[in-house]
Amino acid sequence: MYGSEADWVKNTLAAGTARLRIGDDQFDLVSPRLVTKEVAWQQLPAGTKPPPKLFRVTEFLQVDTTERACGLPTPNPTATRFPGSSHAMV
């Protein structure tokens, strides 16, 4: 877990973009913003487990994806489901 004071979070917010690599997939991320846990949980699939209260998570980094380098089509920007959503919570 990382807080909003982590360098990579600050850099992503300042740059307005980032690239996320998961295995062989690469995602270009745009429009980073910090959102409250209430906003984040409304957008996650039902049944998603929250982080342990021990971590005191109060905000999330939300980003939009622009494309997948693996050649798959750009996800629907109005979707709020994972995976396949144009939104990601980090």
C-alpha positions as a printed Julia matrix, in Angstrom:
90×3 Matrix{Float64}:
   0.0    0.0     0.0
   1.16   3.48   -0.83
  -0.18   6.79    0.35
  -0.81   9.95   -1.63
   2.58  11.24   -0.48
   4.45   8.47   -2.33
   6.73   9.87   -5.04
   5.15   7.79   -7.82
   1.69   9.08   -6.89
   2.89  12.69   -6.83
   4.7   12.2   -10.15
   1.63  10.65  -11.78
  -0.58  13.49  -10.58
   1.94  16.12  -11.74
   2.51  14.52  -15.16
  -1.16  13.77  -15.79
  -0.21  10.43  -17.37
   1.5    7.16  -16.52
   2.15   3.76  -18.04
   1.25   0.59  -16.14
   2.69  -2.76  -17.11
   1.07  -6.0   -15.91
   2.84  -9.01  -17.35
   2.87  -8.56  -21.12
   0.04  -6.0   -21.08
   0.72  -2.29  -21.04
  -1.83   0.38  -20.2
  -1.53   4.11  -20.85
  -3.18   5.96  -17.97
  -4.55   9.51  -18.05
  -6.5   11.94  -15.87
  -5.1   10.83  -12.5
  -6.98  12.13   -9.49
  -7.32  11.33   -5.83
 -10.79  10.23   -4.76
 -12.25   9.44   -1.38
 -12.85   5.87   -0.34
 -16.59   6.48   -0.64
 -16.23   7.48   -4.3
 -13.88   4.58   -4.99
 -16.14   1.91   -3.47
 -19.15   3.09   -5.49
 -17.22   2.29   -8.67
 -15.8   -1.11   -7.73
 -17.62  -4.39   -8.36
 -19.97  -5.63   -5.66
 -18.2   -7.99   -3.32
 -14.81  -6.26   -3.57
 -13.19  -6.52   -0.17
 -11.92  -3.3     1.38
  -8.34  -3.08    2.62
  -7.9   -3.91    6.31
  -8.81  -1.0     8.6
  -5.3   -1.3     9.97
  -4.04   0.47    6.82
  -6.39   3.46    7.33
  -6.97   3.92    3.6
  -8.91   7.15    3.04
  -8.22   7.91   -0.63
  -7.45   6.17   -3.89
  -5.69   7.17   -7.08
  -8.2    6.9    -9.91
  -7.04   6.94  -13.53
  -8.56   6.39  -16.97
  -7.03   4.09  -19.57
  -6.53   5.19  -23.16
  -5.52   1.96  -24.87
  -3.95  -1.43  -24.37
  -0.65  -1.99  -26.09
  -1.51  -5.67  -26.54
  -3.88  -4.64  -29.32
  -7.23  -5.04  -27.58
  -9.83  -2.33  -28.17
 -10.09   0.62  -25.83
 -12.52  -0.23  -23.01
 -15.88   1.49  -22.85
 -15.26   4.79  -20.98
 -18.67   4.65  -19.29
 -18.14   1.2   -17.76
 -17.37   0.92  -14.07
 -16.55  -2.77  -13.92
 -13.15  -4.42  -13.44
 -11.61  -5.74  -15.61
 -12.45  -4.03  -18.86
 -13.32  -0.68  -17.37
 -11.72   2.52  -18.51
 -11.27   3.35  -14.81
  -8.71   1.92  -12.47
  -8.21   2.37   -8.77
  -4.66   2.15   -7.53
